[in-house]
Each structure stands twice: as structure tokens, then as C-alpha cells.
Amino acid sequence: MTATTYNGESAEEEFPMEIPTDLLDVAKAKRQELLEAAANFDEEVMMMVLEGADVDIDTFKNTIRKATLTSEFFPVVCGTSFKNKGVKKMIDAVVDYLPSPLDIPPIKAYLNDQETDVVATDDGEFAALAFKVMTDPFVGSLTFFRVYRGVLEKGSYVYNSTKEQKERIGRILQMHANNRVEIDECRAGDIAAAVGLKFTTTGDTLVGEKSPKVVLEKMVFPEPVISQALEPESKAANEKLSLGLQKLSAEDPTFRTYTDEETGQTIISGMGELHLDIIVDRLKREFGVKVKVGAPQVSYRETITKSAEVEGKHIKQSGGKGQYGHVW
């Protein structure tokens, strides 16, 4: 059992180290608690724990995985995406513990408003879910999708059953962080990206051109919880700002942007301060727009809140007919 430490502002390097002496007893106690919790789901591990034998890491991981697949055990990992600490371990945990497409039950879908099942197999009619849209500076619009059933070949046509639009799959890319490899086909369980889809957005279902028009369960996105006002540092950047916000909101359904009709401010809304900080940073890096950020202005109004009794008189005499008024 070791600790992990990081070097660099964004944790570019990570390496193992001995657990500090003042934390060693706590770490051992917590590991024992984790072993005992996992032992409840595997008799072999239970016997090893009771006998005081060492549980090797592969057996330990397999036990956690089996319990996770049956939703009896929910692994929790810690880290910070802002500083890139713990992210690699989180991704490793996804591979180690979460189910592959063959481990999960059939996916619920809808055909003519009737519920149906989509089984993960290469032999069935093609069905996939678009889960992310992004703009790549080299290839343009990229639509990430996961294939739930069937096989998709490049150059083929698909049907967006959510928006009832036909799309052509010109190129299929397999993404590896910033690197991409062009592939000829993808199969059930694969995640890939299609180039240049015109109508497809996050949460849309793609099916074969002549396949049954099933619609996979829609993705539900939370409402934004924080808002900020944006103002470009120069008026000349207004057009770039509008274009950048339009593309970013198309990529991220949890990000919203609008113009306040009363104050004229450009408002952005998201899931937290870090979320909006990243949006502002991307506007600068990807679209060359520097902005000022502040709190949205409040459009104050006056209104009658209670009744009152007032009496007033107007008297004006400057020669000729005078003026007199009495109001109450």
C-alpha cells in the first residue's frame, strides 16, 4: 500500500511514495474496513479476511467489480479535475469496476411510443446514442456516440430518430485524448466520433437508414445553478463572442447563454464556478475573445405596495383668471 504524490501545476507527473508515518495507521484501518465491506460479497475473500491472510490486489478488484455489477457496491474515488489530481486513477477505476456492454441488461428504448429492449450485439439493427458534440480546429464538428447495437460503416447513412433527420457518416474516428485514428467501422459497445453531422446534438438517437426508428432513453440534464455576466474587452469582439458562446452551448447542454432583454448583458449559466471559469478560459484560448466577468445586474422596478391617503392643493394667481386645484 502506497501513497501518490504529484509534480507540476497541473499534476503532469505522478509517482508512488511511502505513506507518511502520521497517516499510516489511519490508512491501514481504512483499508481493513474496505476489505471487510468487500468480503460481504465473496465467500473466498471472507475466509481470507477471517483467517488474517493477505488478499491480493487482483482478487480484491474482482470482488469489488462483481458487487458493483449487481449494484450492491458503489466504489468512490477522490480527486480534483481542476488540478488533474486523481483523474488517472478515476479512469482506471472505470475500467476495473464498471460494466462492459456485455455485462449490462438490455437498454430500454421506445418504438412507436411502445417500450422495447435493445440488446448489445453486432447482429442486430444499428442503434447508437450521441453523448457529446465538440468543435475540433482541424476536422470541424465532432459527434461522439456509443454503439448499443449493430455495426456502423463509414460512408453509410443513418437516421436521427430523435429529430427525424437523415445524416451521412463520412468519417469515423477513434479518439485517444488529442489523438484520433480513422477507422472503417465500429461495433456494439464501441465509442467513436463522426465528422460533420448537421442535425445531431447531445442525447439524440442514431439508427440505420432502413432500421426500425427506435429512440433510446433521453439524457436528462440538470438546470444551471450559477450565472455570470460577460462583456468583451472590445466592441469588435462581439461577433467572436457570440460565435464562441453558440458553439460552446451546442457542446455542453448544462451550459446556457442568453441576452438579458432589460439590461442588455450577456449572461452565462452553468453548474458551478469552475464550470464557468473553464468556459471563460475556452473563449480566450479557442476563440481569441477576452472578456470581463461580473455579477448580473439587477433590473430594479418600483411598484405600489400599500394604500395611502394624501391631500394637496394648487393655487396660482398671476393676474387674470387664476388656477385652483384640490386633490384628495
Coordinates of C-alpha atoms in Angstrom, one line a residue, residues 33-291:
E33 CA -12.7 -1.5 6.6
L34 CA -12.8 -1.7 2.8
L35 CA -11.7 -5.3 2.8
E36 CA -14.4 -6.3 5.3
A37 CA -17.0 -4.5 3.2
A38 CA -15.9 -6.3 0.1
A39 CA -15.8 -9.6 1.9
N40 CA -19.6 -9.5 2.4
F41 CA -19.9 -10.2 -1.3
D42 CA -17.4 -13.0 -1.8
E43 CA -17.0 -16.1 0.4
E44 CA -13.4 -16.7 -0.6
V45 CA -12.4 -13.2 0.4
M46 CA -14.5 -13.5 3.6
M47 CA -12.4 -16.6 4.6
M48 CA -9.1 -14.8 3.8
V49 CA -10.1 -11.9 5.9
L50 CA -11.2 -14.1 8.8
E51 CA -8.0 -16.1 8.7
G52 CA -5.9 -12.9 8.5
A53 CA -4.5 -13.8 5.1
D54 CA -3.4 -11.2 2.6
V55 CA -5.9 -10.5 -0.2
D56 CA -4.0 -10.0 -3.4
I57 CA -5.0 -6.9 -5.5
D58 CA -6.5 -8.9 -8.4
T59 CA -8.8 -10.8 -6.1
F60 CA -9.7 -7.6 -4.3
K61 CA -10.6 -5.8 -7.6
N62 CA -12.6 -8.7 -8.9
T63 CA -14.7 -8.8 -5.7
I64 CA -15.4 -5.1 -6.0
R65 CA -16.3 -5.4 -9.7
K66 CA -18.7 -8.3 -9.1
A67 CA -20.5 -6.4 -6.4
T68 CA -20.6 -3.2 -8.5
L69 CA -22.1 -5.0 -11.4
T70 CA -25.0 -6.1 -9.2
S71 CA -25.4 -2.6 -7.8
E72 CA -24.6 -3.8 -4.3
F73 CA -21.3 -1.9 -4.0
F74 CA -20.6 1.6 -5.2
P75 CA -16.8 2.5 -5.4
V76 CA -16.0 6.1 -4.6
V77 CA -12.7 7.7 -5.7
C78 CA -11.4 11.1 -4.9
G79 CA -9.6 13.7 -6.9
T80 CA -9.8 17.2 -8.4
S81 CA -10.3 17.8 -12.1
F82 CA -9.2 21.4 -11.8
K83 CA -5.7 20.3 -10.7
N84 CA -5.8 17.0 -12.6
K85 CA -5.1 15.0 -9.4
G86 CA -6.7 11.6 -9.1
V87 CA -8.1 11.7 -12.7
K88 CA -6.0 8.9 -14.0
K89 CA -6.9 6.7 -11.0
M90 CA -10.6 7.5 -11.6
I91 CA -10.3 6.4 -15.2
D92 CA -8.5 3.2 -14.1
A93 CA -11.4 2.6 -11.7
V94 CA -13.9 2.9 -14.6
V95 CA -12.0 0.2 -16.5
D96 CA -11.6 -2.0 -13.4
Y97 CA -15.0 -1.9 -11.9
L98 CA -17.8 -0.6 -14.2
P99 CA -19.6 -2.9 -16.6
S100 CA -18.7 -3.6 -20.2
P101 CA -21.6 -3.6 -22.7
L102 CA -21.8 -7.3 -22.3
D103 CA -22.3 -7.1 -18.5
I104 CA -25.4 -4.9 -18.5
P105 CA -29.0 -5.8 -19.1
P106 CA -30.8 -4.7 -22.4
I107 CA -31.2 -1.0 -22.8
K108 CA -34.7 0.5 -22.7
A109 CA -35.8 2.2 -25.9
Y110 CA -39.1 3.3 -27.5
L111 CA -40.6 2.3 -30.8
N112 CA -43.8 4.0 -31.8
D113 CA -44.2 5.1 -28.2
Q114 CA -44.0 1.5 -27.0
E115 CA -41.2 0.3 -24.8
T116 CA -38.8 -2.2 -26.3
D117 CA -35.3 -3.6 -25.5
V118 CA -32.0 -3.0 -27.3
V119 CA -29.6 -5.9 -26.7
A120 CA -25.9 -5.3 -27.2
T121 CA -25.0 -7.5 -30.2
D122 CA -23.3 -7.0 -33.6
D123 CA -26.0 -8.9 -35.4
G124 CA -28.9 -6.5 -34.7
E125 CA -30.1 -3.3 -36.4
F126 CA -27.8 -0.4 -35.8
A127 CA -28.6 1.9 -32.8
A128 CA -26.4 4.4 -31.1
L129 CA -26.6 7.4 -28.7
A130 CA -24.8 10.7 -29.4
F131 CA -23.5 11.8 -26.0
K132 CA -21.2 14.7 -26.8
V133 CA -20.7 17.3 -29.6
M134 CA -17.4 19.3 -29.9
T135 CA -15.7 21.5 -32.4
D136 CA -12.2 20.4 -33.5
P137 CA -10.0 23.0 -35.1
F138 CA -8.7 20.5 -37.7
V139 CA -11.8 18.5 -38.7
G140 CA -14.7 20.7 -37.6
S141 CA -17.7 19.4 -35.8
L142 CA -17.3 16.0 -34.0
T143 CA -20.2 14.0 -32.7
F144 CA -19.2 11.4 -30.1
F145 CA -21.5 8.4 -29.9
R146 CA -21.8 4.9 -28.3
V147 CA -23.0 2.0 -30.4
Y148 CA -25.5 0.0 -28.4
R149 CA -26.4 -2.5 -31.2
G150 CA -25.2 -3.4 -34.7
V151 CA -22.3 -2.2 -36.9
L152 CA -21.7 1.2 -38.5
E153 CA -19.5 1.6 -41.5
K154 CA -18.0 4.8 -42.8
G155 CA -19.8 6.3 -45.9
S156 CA -23.2 4.9 -44.8
Y157 CA -26.3 6.8 -44.0
V158 CA -28.1 6.9 -40.6
Y159 CA -31.3 8.3 -39.4
N160 CA -31.6 10.6 -36.4
S161 CA -34.8 9.2 -34.9
T162 CA -34.9 12.0 -32.3
K163 CA -35.0 14.8 -34.8
E164 CA -36.3 12.7 -37.7
Q165 CA -33.4 13.7 -40.0
K166 CA -31.1 11.8 -42.3
E167 CA -27.4 12.0 -41.7
R168 CA -24.3 10.8 -43.7
I169 CA -21.4 9.2 -41.9
G170 CA -18.4 10.5 -43.9
R171 CA -15.6 9.6 -41.5
I172 CA -15.5 7.6 -38.3
L173 CA -12.7 8.5 -35.8
Q174 CA -11.5 6.6 -32.8
M175 CA -10.4 9.2 -30.2
H176 CA -7.4 8.9 -27.9
A177 CA -7.3 12.1 -25.9
N178 CA -6.0 14.6 -28.5
N179 CA -5.1 11.9 -31.0
R180 CA -7.5 10.4 -33.4
V181 CA -7.4 7.3 -35.7
E182 CA -9.7 7.0 -38.7
I183 CA -11.5 3.6 -38.7
D184 CA -13.7 1.8 -41.2
E185 CA -16.4 0.6 -38.8
C186 CA -17.5 0.4 -35.2
R187 CA -19.5 -2.3 -33.4
A188 CA -21.7 -2.7 -30.4
G189 CA -20.0 -1.4 -27.3
D190 CA -17.6 0.9 -29.2
I191 CA -17.3 4.6 -28.6
A192 CA -16.4 6.7 -31.7
A193 CA -16.8 10.1 -33.3
A194 CA -18.4 11.1 -36.5
V195 CA -17.3 14.1 -38.5
G196 CA -19.7 16.8 -39.8
L197 CA -23.1 15.6 -38.7
K198 CA -25.5 18.5 -39.4
F199 CA -28.5 17.9 -37.2
T200 CA -27.4 15.6 -34.4
T201 CA -26.9 17.0 -30.9
T202 CA -26.2 15.6 -27.4
G203 CA -28.8 13.0 -26.4
D204 CA -30.0 12.1 -30.0
T205 CA -30.5 8.5 -31.1
L206 CA -29.0 7.3 -34.4
V207 CA -30.3 4.2 -36.2
G208 CA -29.7 2.6 -39.5
E209 CA -31.3 4.3 -42.5
K210 CA -33.8 1.4 -43.0
S211 CA -33.8 0.2 -39.4
P212 CA -36.8 0.5 -37.0
K213 CA -36.9 4.0 -35.8
V214 CA -36.2 3.3 -32.1
V215 CA -35.4 6.1 -29.7
L216 CA -33.1 5.4 -26.8
E217 CA -33.8 6.8 -23.4
K218 CA -33.2 10.5 -23.4
M219 CA -30.5 12.1 -21.3
V220 CA -31.8 14.4 -18.6
F221 CA -29.6 17.4 -17.8
P222 CA -29.7 19.4 -14.5
E223 CA -30.7 23.0 -14.5
P224 CA -27.8 25.6 -14.1
V225 CA -27.2 26.8 -10.5
I226 CA -25.0 29.9 -11.1
S227 CA -24.9 32.8 -13.5
Q228 CA -22.4 35.4 -14.5
A229 CA -22.4 38.4 -16.9
L230 CA -19.9 38.6 -19.7
E231 CA -18.6 41.7 -21.5
P232 CA -16.0 41.6 -24.3
E233 CA -13.0 43.9 -23.7
S234 CA -13.6 45.5 -27.1
K235 CA -16.7 46.0 -29.1
A236 CA -15.0 44.4 -32.1
A237 CA -15.0 41.1 -30.3
N238 CA -18.8 40.9 -30.0
E239 CA -19.2 38.8 -33.1
K240 CA -16.5 36.4 -31.9
L241 CA -18.1 36.2 -28.5
S242 CA -21.5 35.3 -30.0
L243 CA -20.0 32.6 -32.2
G244 CA -17.9 31.1 -29.3
L245 CA -20.9 31.0 -26.9
Q246 CA -23.1 29.4 -29.6
K247 CA -20.6 26.6 -30.2
L248 CA -19.9 26.0 -26.5
S249 CA -23.6 25.8 -25.7
A250 CA -24.1 23.3 -28.5
E251 CA -21.3 21.2 -27.0
D252 CA -22.5 21.3 -23.4
P253 CA -26.2 21.0 -22.6
T254 CA -25.6 22.1 -19.0
F255 CA -24.2 25.4 -20.2
R256 CA -26.8 28.1 -21.1
T257 CA -26.3 31.6 -22.5
Y258 CA -28.7 34.4 -23.3
T259 CA -29.0 38.2 -23.5
D260 CA -31.0 39.9 -20.8
E261 CA -33.6 42.0 -22.6
E262 CA -33.8 44.6 -19.9
T263 CA -30.1 45.2 -19.1
G264 CA -28.6 44.1 -22.4
Q265 CA -26.0 42.0 -20.6
T266 CA -24.8 38.7 -22.0
I267 CA -25.5 36.1 -19.3
I268 CA -23.8 32.7 -19.0
S269 CA -25.1 30.0 -16.6
G270 CA -23.6 26.7 -15.6
M271 CA -23.2 24.0 -12.9
G272 CA -20.6 25.9 -10.7
E273 CA -17.8 28.4 -10.6
L274 CA -15.3 26.0 -12.0
H275 CA -17.6 25.2 -14.9
L276 CA -17.9 28.9 -15.9
D277 CA -14.2 29.5 -15.3
I278 CA -13.5 26.8 -17.9
I279 CA -16.0 28.4 -20.3
V280 CA -14.2 31.8 -20.0
D281 CA -10.8 30.2 -20.5
R282 CA -12.0 28.4 -23.6
L283 CA -13.4 31.6 -25.0
K284 CA -9.9 33.1 -24.7
R285 CA -7.9 30.0 -25.9
E286 CA -10.1 28.7 -28.7
F287 CA -11.9 31.8 -30.0
G288 CA -9.5 34.6 -29.1
V289 CA -12.0 36.5 -27.0
K290 CA -11.0 38.2 -23.8
V291 CA -14.0 39.0 -21.6

